[in-house]
Short mmCIF file of C-alpha atoms in Angstrom, two decimals:
data_model
loop_
_atom_site.label_atom_id
_atom_site.label_comp_id
_atom_site.label_asym_id
_atom_site.label_seq_id
_atom_site.Cartn_x
_atom_site.Cartn_y
_atom_site.Cartn_z
CA UNK K 1 22.73 39.99 44.03
CA UNK K 2 25.25 37.34 44.97
CA UNK K 3 28.41 38.28 43.14
CA UNK K 4 29.09 36.14 40.07
CA UNK K 5 25.71 34.40 39.97
CA UNK K 6 23.18 37.04 39.02
CA UNK K 7 20.77 35.47 41.52
CA UNK K 8 19.06 37.17 44.46
CA UNK K 9 18.91 35.20 47.78
CA UNK K 10 15.47 34.35 49.07
CA UNK K 11 16.09 36.07 52.42
CA UNK K 12 18.23 39.07 53.40
CA UNK K 13 21.69 38.09 54.66
CA UNK K 14 24.09 40.03 56.88
CA UNK K 15 26.95 40.24 54.39
CA UNK K 16 29.52 41.38 56.97
CA UNK K 17 28.83 38.32 59.10
CA UNK K 18 28.83 36.08 56.05
CA UNK K 19 32.24 37.31 54.96
CA UNK K 20 33.71 36.66 58.38
CA UNK K 21 32.34 33.22 58.94
CA UNK K 22 32.85 29.94 57.12
CA UNK K 23 29.42 28.86 58.27
CA UNK K 24 28.02 32.07 56.94
CA UNK K 25 29.45 31.30 53.53
CA UNK K 26 27.81 27.87 53.54
CA UNK K 27 24.51 29.48 54.51
CA UNK K 28 24.92 32.00 51.73
CA UNK K 29 25.24 29.27 49.12
CA UNK K 30 22.40 27.15 50.48
CA UNK K 31 19.95 30.05 50.38
CA UNK K 32 20.55 30.88 46.73
CA UNK K 33 17.70 29.39 44.75
CA UNK K 34 18.07 28.19 41.16
CA UNK K 35 21.84 27.92 41.61
CA UNK K 36 22.40 24.75 39.58
CA UNK K 37 25.70 23.00 40.00
CA UNK K 38 27.21 19.81 38.66
CA UNK K 39 29.64 17.98 40.89
CA UNK K 40 33.03 16.91 39.60
CA UNK K 41 36.18 16.14 41.57
CA UNK K 42 37.31 19.31 43.36
CA UNK K 43 35.10 21.68 41.42
CA UNK K 44 31.64 23.24 41.18
CA UNK K 45 30.40 24.38 37.79
CA UNK K 46 27.34 26.37 36.82
CA UNK K 47 25.00 24.64 34.38
CA UNK K 48 25.54 26.00 30.84
CA UNK K 49 22.96 28.50 29.72
CA UNK K 50 22.84 26.92 26.25
CA UNK K 51 21.55 23.67 27.75
CA UNK K 52 18.67 25.47 29.42
CA UNK K 53 17.78 27.39 26.29
CA UNK K 54 17.86 24.33 24.03
CA UNK K 55 15.34 22.53 26.22
CA UNK K 56 12.72 25.22 25.94
CA UNK K 57 11.47 24.49 22.47
CA UNK K 58 13.98 22.58 20.32
CA UNK K 59 11.41 21.74 17.65
CA UNK K 60 10.63 25.39 16.95
CA UNK K 61 14.35 26.21 16.74
CA UNK K 62 14.86 23.29 14.34
CA UNK K 63 11.95 24.44 12.17
CA UNK K 64 13.30 27.97 12.13
CA UNK K 65 16.70 26.70 11.03
CA UNK K 66 15.14 24.80 8.13
CA UNK K 67 13.12 27.86 7.14
CA UNK K 68 16.26 30.00 7.05
CA UNK K 69 18.10 27.43 4.96
CA UNK K 70 15.27 27.28 2.44
CA UNK K 71 15.37 31.07 2.10
CA UNK K 72 19.10 30.90 1.53
CA UNK K 73 18.59 28.47 -1.36
CA UNK K 74 15.80 30.51 -2.89
CA UNK K 75 17.85 33.70 -2.82
CA UNK K 76 21.04 32.12 -4.21
CA UNK K 77 22.34 32.34 -7.76
CA UNK K 78 21.45 29.78 -10.40
CA UNK K 79 24.54 27.66 -9.84
CA UNK K 80 26.88 27.49 -6.88
CA UNK K 81 30.31 25.91 -6.73
CA UNK K 82 30.25 22.47 -5.13
CA UNK K 83 32.33 21.47 -2.09
CA UNK K 84 34.71 18.54 -2.58
CA UNK K 85 34.88 16.68 0.73
CA UNK K 86 32.87 13.66 -0.42
CA UNK K 87 34.34 13.77 -3.92
CA UNK K 88 37.86 13.43 -2.52
CA UNK K 89 36.76 10.66 -0.18
CA UNK K 90 35.23 8.62 -3.01
CA UNK K 91 37.84 9.32 -5.69
CA UNK K 92 41.17 8.96 -3.99
CA UNK K 93 44.25 10.59 -5.50
CA UNK K 94 46.15 7.37 -4.80
CA UNK K 95 43.84 5.49 -7.13
CA UNK K 96 42.87 3.00 -4.43
CA UNK K 97 39.17 2.06 -4.34
CA UNK K 98 36.82 3.67 -1.83
CA UNK K 99 34.59 1.45 0.28
CA UNK K 100 31.37 2.94 1.63
CA UNK K 101 28.65 1.39 3.76
CA UNK K 102 24.97 2.00 4.43
CA UNK K 103 23.07 1.85 7.70
CA UNK K 104 19.38 1.01 7.38
CA UNK K 105 17.56 0.07 10.57
CA UNK K 106 14.47 -2.11 10.03
CA UNK K 107 11.37 -0.62 11.63
CA UNK K 108 10.96 -3.67 13.88
CA UNK K 109 14.23 -2.68 15.59
CA UNK K 110 13.90 0.37 17.88
CA UNK K 111 16.29 3.31 17.81
CA UNK K 112 19.41 2.40 19.78
CA UNK K 113 22.92 3.51 20.69
CA UNK K 114 25.27 3.43 17.70
CA UNK K 115 28.38 4.93 19.31
CA UNK K 116 30.49 1.78 19.22
CA UNK K 117 29.51 0.95 15.64
CA UNK K 118 30.14 4.54 14.53
CA UNK K 119 33.63 4.42 16.06
CA UNK K 120 34.39 1.14 14.27
CA UNK K 121 33.20 2.63 10.98
CA UNK K 122 35.76 5.40 11.40
CA UNK K 123 38.53 3.10 12.59
CA UNK K 124 37.95 0.76 9.63
CA UNK K 125 38.54 3.70 7.25
CA UNK K 126 35.11 3.65 5.64
CA UNK K 127 35.03 6.30 2.90
CA UNK K 128 31.39 7.29 3.31
CA UNK K 129 28.52 6.41 5.62
CA UNK K 130 25.05 6.56 4.10
CA UNK K 131 22.23 6.56 6.65
CA UNK K 132 18.75 5.77 5.34
CA UNK K 133 16.32 8.01 7.21
CA UNK K 134 13.17 6.88 5.42
CA UNK K 135 12.25 4.51 8.27
CA UNK K 136 10.34 5.71 11.33
CA UNK K 137 12.62 7.85 13.51
CA UNK K 138 15.39 7.53 10.94
CA UNK K 139 16.45 11.09 11.70
CA UNK K 140 17.35 9.90 15.20
CA UNK K 141 19.63 7.25 13.72
CA UNK K 142 21.35 9.98 11.73
CA UNK K 143 21.66 12.23 14.77
CA UNK K 144 23.42 9.46 16.70
CA UNK K 145 26.07 9.03 14.01
CA UNK K 146 26.56 12.78 13.67
CA UNK K 147 27.21 13.21 17.38
CA UNK K 148 29.75 10.39 17.53
CA UNK K 149 31.60 11.38 14.37
CA UNK K 150 31.90 14.97 15.59
CA UNK K 151 34.00 13.72 18.51
CA UNK K 152 36.75 12.87 16.00
CA UNK K 153 37.24 16.42 14.70
CA UNK K 154 40.91 17.32 14.77
CA UNK K 155 41.90 13.70 15.32
CA UNK K 156 43.14 10.85 13.15
CA UNK K 157 41.24 9.24 11.67
CA UNK K 158 38.86 12.15 11.35
CA UNK K 159 35.08 12.07 10.98
CA UNK K 160 33.62 9.93 8.20
CA UNK K 161 31.48 11.98 5.77
CA UNK K 162 27.78 11.39 6.45
CA UNK K 163 25.15 11.22 3.72
CA UNK K 164 21.43 11.58 4.40
CA UNK K 165 19.28 9.23 2.31
CA UNK K 166 15.50 9.28 2.35
CA UNK K 167 12.43 10.61 0.60
CA UNK K 168 13.97 13.68 -1.03
CA UNK K 169 11.33 15.63 -2.97
CA UNK K 170 11.63 19.29 -2.00
CA UNK K 171 14.17 21.92 -1.01
CA UNK K 172 12.83 21.58 2.55
CA UNK K 173 14.02 17.97 2.55
CA UNK K 174 17.50 19.13 1.53
CA UNK K 175 17.43 21.81 4.25
CA UNK K 176 16.40 19.24 6.86
CA UNK K 177 19.44 17.12 6.01
CA UNK K 178 21.70 20.17 6.36
CA UNK K 179 20.16 21.10 9.72
CA UNK K 180 20.78 17.53 10.90
CA UNK K 181 24.50 17.85 10.14
CA UNK K 182 24.77 16.00 6.81
CA UNK K 183 27.78 16.37 4.53
CA UNK K 184 25.74 15.20 1.58
CA UNK K 185 22.34 14.01 0.41
CA UNK K 186 21.56 10.95 -1.69
CA UNK K 187 18.54 10.96 -3.98
CA UNK K 188 17.43 9.11 -7.11
CA UNK K 189 17.34 11.00 -10.41
CA UNK K 190 14.69 8.58 -11.70
CA UNK K 191 12.17 9.71 -9.08
CA UNK K 192 12.78 13.43 -9.64
CA UNK K 193 13.25 13.86 -13.36
CA UNK K 194 15.81 16.01 -15.13
CA UNK K 195 14.58 19.47 -14.09
CA UNK K 196 14.00 18.67 -10.43
CA UNK K 197 17.30 16.81 -10.18
CA UNK K 198 19.04 20.03 -11.21
CA UNK K 199 17.15 21.98 -8.52
CA UNK K 200 18.14 19.51 -5.80
CA UNK K 201 21.77 19.43 -6.90
CA UNK K 202 22.03 23.22 -6.72
CA UNK K 203 20.22 23.33 -3.36
CA UNK K 204 22.86 20.99 -1.94
CA UNK K 205 25.67 23.15 -3.31
CA UNK K 206 24.18 26.37 -1.91
CA UNK K 207 23.98 24.80 1.55
CA UNK K 208 27.55 23.52 1.40
CA UNK K 209 26.68 19.88 0.82
CA UNK K 210 27.45 17.43 -1.96
CA UNK K 211 24.67 15.52 -3.72
CA UNK K 212 25.25 11.81 -4.24
CA UNK K 213 22.94 11.36 -7.21
CA UNK K 214 21.63 7.84 -7.72
CA UNK K 215 21.54 6.97 -11.43
CA UNK K 216 20.43 3.90 -13.34
CA UNK K 217 21.06 4.63 -17.01
CA UNK K 218 22.98 6.87 -19.40
CA UNK K 219 20.25 9.52 -19.49
CA UNK K 220 20.21 9.91 -15.71
CA UNK K 221 24.00 10.15 -15.70
CA UNK K 222 23.73 13.04 -18.18
CA UNK K 223 21.06 14.76 -16.05
CA UNK K 224 23.27 14.65 -12.97
CA UNK K 225 26.42 15.79 -14.76
CA UNK K 226 24.60 18.63 -16.54
CA UNK K 227 23.26 19.81 -13.18
CA UNK K 228 26.80 20.03 -11.82
CA UNK K 229 26.87 16.89 -9.68
CA UNK K 230 30.34 15.43 -9.16
CA UNK K 231 29.41 12.38 -7.09
CA UNK K 232 27.32 9.62 -8.70
CA UNK K 233 26.08 6.32 -7.35
CA UNK K 234 24.84 3.67 -9.77
CA UNK K 235 21.87 2.19 -7.93
CA UNK K 236 18.75 0.48 -9.20
CA UNK K 237 15.31 0.45 -7.62
CA UNK K 238 14.69 -3.02 -9.04
CA UNK K 239 14.21 -5.97 -6.67
CA UNK K 240 16.14 -8.29 -8.98
CA UNK K 241 18.88 -10.46 -7.54
CA UNK K 242 22.12 -8.69 -6.72
CA UNK K 243 24.24 -10.49 -9.33
CA UNK K 244 21.92 -9.25 -12.10
CA UNK K 245 22.07 -5.67 -10.80
CA UNK K 246 25.85 -5.83 -10.67
CA UNK K 247 25.91 -6.92 -14.31
CA UNK K 248 23.63 -4.00 -15.18
CA UNK K 249 25.99 -1.61 -13.40
CA UNK K 250 28.97 -3.02 -15.29
CA UNK K 251 27.17 -2.39 -18.58
CA UNK K 252 27.30 1.37 -17.83
CA UNK K 253 31.09 1.54 -17.47
CA UNK K 254 31.52 3.29 -20.83
CA UNK K 255 29.07 6.01 -19.78
CA UNK K 256 30.89 6.94 -16.59
CA UNK K 257 32.30 10.50 -16.67
CA UNK K 258 36.01 10.74 -15.96
CA UNK K 259 35.76 13.97 -13.96
CA UNK K 260 33.23 12.58 -11.48
CA UNK K 261 33.53 10.25 -8.50
CA UNK K 262 31.37 7.26 -9.45
CA UNK K 263 30.56 4.36 -7.17
CA UNK K 264 28.24 1.40 -7.61
CA UNK K 265 25.97 -0.32 -5.12
CA UNK K 266 26.40 -3.91 -3.96
CA UNK K 267 23.93 -5.51 -1.59
CA UNK K 268 25.55 -6.39 1.71
CA UNK K 269 25.16 -9.54 3.81
CA UNK K 270 24.95 -11.99 0.95
CA UNK K 271 27.10 -14.61 2.63
CA UNK K 272 30.32 -13.76 0.81
CA UNK K 273 29.08 -13.13 -2.74
CA UNK K 274 29.22 -9.37 -2.15
CA UNK K 275 33.02 -9.48 -2.09
CA UNK K 276 33.38 -10.94 -5.57
CA UNK K 277 30.63 -8.67 -6.91
CA UNK K 278 32.41 -5.63 -5.49
CA UNK K 279 35.67 -6.77 -7.07
CA UNK K 280 34.05 -7.09 -10.48
CA UNK K 281 32.69 -3.54 -10.24
CA UNK K 282 36.07 -2.13 -9.29
CA UNK K 283 37.52 -3.91 -12.32
CA UNK K 284 34.88 -2.09 -14.42
CA UNK K 285 36.47 1.32 -13.68
CA UNK K 286 34.26 2.32 -10.75
CA UNK K 287 36.02 4.48 -8.16
CA UNK K 288 34.45 2.53 -5.34
CA UNK K 289 31.51 0.54 -4.08
CA UNK K 290 28.72 1.14 -1.60
CA UNK K 291 27.56 -1.87 0.38
CA UNK K 292 23.83 -1.24 0.79
CA UNK K 293 21.91 -2.50 3.83
CA UNK K 294 25.22 -3.64 5.25
CA UNK K 295 24.50 -2.45 8.78
CA UNK K 296 21.09 -2.71 10.41
CA UNK K 297 21.48 -3.22 14.14
CA UNK K 298 24.37 -1.80 16.15
CA UNK K 299 23.42 -4.05 19.08
CA UNK K 300 23.93 -7.18 16.98
CA UNK K 301 27.23 -8.66 18.14
CA UNK K 302 28.07 -9.67 14.57
CA UNK K 303 27.71 -6.20 13.05
CA UNK K 304 31.16 -4.90 13.94
CA UNK K 305 33.05 -8.14 13.15
CA UNK K 306 31.30 -8.31 9.77
CA UNK K 307 32.19 -4.69 9.03
CA UNK K 308 35.82 -5.22 10.01
CA UNK K 309 36.12 -8.38 7.93
CA UNK K 310 34.65 -6.84 4.77
CA UNK K 311 36.78 -3.71 5.10
CA UNK K 312 39.94 -5.73 5.76
CA UNK K 313 39.41 -7.91 2.68
CA UNK K 314 38.47 -5.01 0.40
CA UNK K 315 41.41 -2.88 1.55
CA UNK K 316 44.00 -5.63 1.60
CA UNK K 317 47.25 -4.71 -0.17
CA UNK K 318 48.74 -8.21 -0.02
CA UNK K 319 47.36 -9.09 -3.42
CA UNK K 320 45.77 -7.19 -6.26
CA UNK K 321 43.25 -10.01 -6.59
CA UNK K 322 40.64 -10.17 -3.86
CA UNK K 323 40.26 -13.70 -2.55
CA UNK K 324 37.52 -15.44 -0.59
CA UNK K 325 39.11 -17.00 2.47
CA UNK K 326 37.78 -20.19 3.98
CA UNK K 327 37.10 -19.25 7.58
CA UNK K 328 35.03 -21.16 10.10
CA UNK K 329 33.85 -19.98 13.53
CA UNK K 330 36.55 -20.29 16.15
CA UNK K 331 39.39 -19.78 13.70
CA UNK K 332 41.13 -16.51 12.95
CA UNK K 333 38.97 -13.95 11.18
CA UNK K 334 35.56 -12.43 11.74
CA UNK K 335 34.23 -15.54 13.51
CA UNK K 336 37.03 -15.94 16.04
CA UNK K 337 35.52 -16.76 19.41
CA UNK K 338 31.95 -15.99 18.35
CA UNK K 339 30.84 -19.60 17.91
CA UNK K 340 28.57 -19.08 14.91
CA UNK K 341 28.50 -17.06 11.70
CA UNK K 342 26.47 -13.87 11.51
CA UNK K 343 23.04 -13.86 9.85
CA UNK K 344 23.31 -14.26 6.10
CA UNK K 345 26.51 -16.27 6.21
CA UNK K 346 24.93 -19.73 6.13
CA UNK K 347 25.91 -22.66 8.33
CA UNK K 348 29.25 -23.30 10.00
CA UNK K 349 30.37 -25.08 6.83
CA UNK K 350 29.88 -21.95 4.74
CA UNK K 351 32.82 -20.26 3.11
CA UNK K 352 33.14 -16.63 4.21
#
């Protein structure tokens, strides 16, 4: 065996001659089969064993991980203490509002690189990133954000908490989100009912995640709170216009529990109306807002400027009253140098 490699040369080599000759050493290396190296300046490095192992059958390993997580939930006690990472992100001790965003890729758009967008989400101090995985290959979208956010561990700003949203119906669905690297899972209480909502909430807690329970009325709020959920999102499944849904969310302000982090959903990309709607919800005692369907395509050159503009306006400390600024393409602001407003912002005469 060649020392340090654990590999046997294909042909016998005179080791004494090899040790005494530079050419012999070169020959020794060239005759070692399966000696994988990666070239970097002034160094040779063996290929990591973990990389080879992971390529053998990643799907079976993933399935095994989910199976183990399900068993962990089934063997756990009735109620488990909830983590607080997302809670603290949504309900800030400073009292300032939290601004969260949602990524939902339309199925007509293929899976693509989201590294740059993910970095801008972190740099813009987004409180929470919700990724809708219900679309085809939505789990790949989530994986892309997980990988990029993990690069910020130990840095400032650190990783943005990631929430898996999709068709959550069973404990296996919760386990899949955990295996994918989620910090939390978002699901609608209305689609599960009181008893099943409690099961899903506890499953999240057992696996070290926080449920972001979507509620639409006082009863659903009570279901979530009774189950031990500390993070609520007022969100309606109705297709009514956004302004009506915002009014409906405001009507629930007296039912919001003080010991929970409660945010409300505002539809993104409305052409500016989302800013005033978000302001009205924050005035109604919500801890923050979630801009739904705000991000769809990381390759769209307007996605990052739109994100930066919304976050800058919502987080502005210059005035307690949020204002809509008149900005046209070519001037300072989101449209500077881009020539035209992003989709959903109307013509060049529109007020952003």
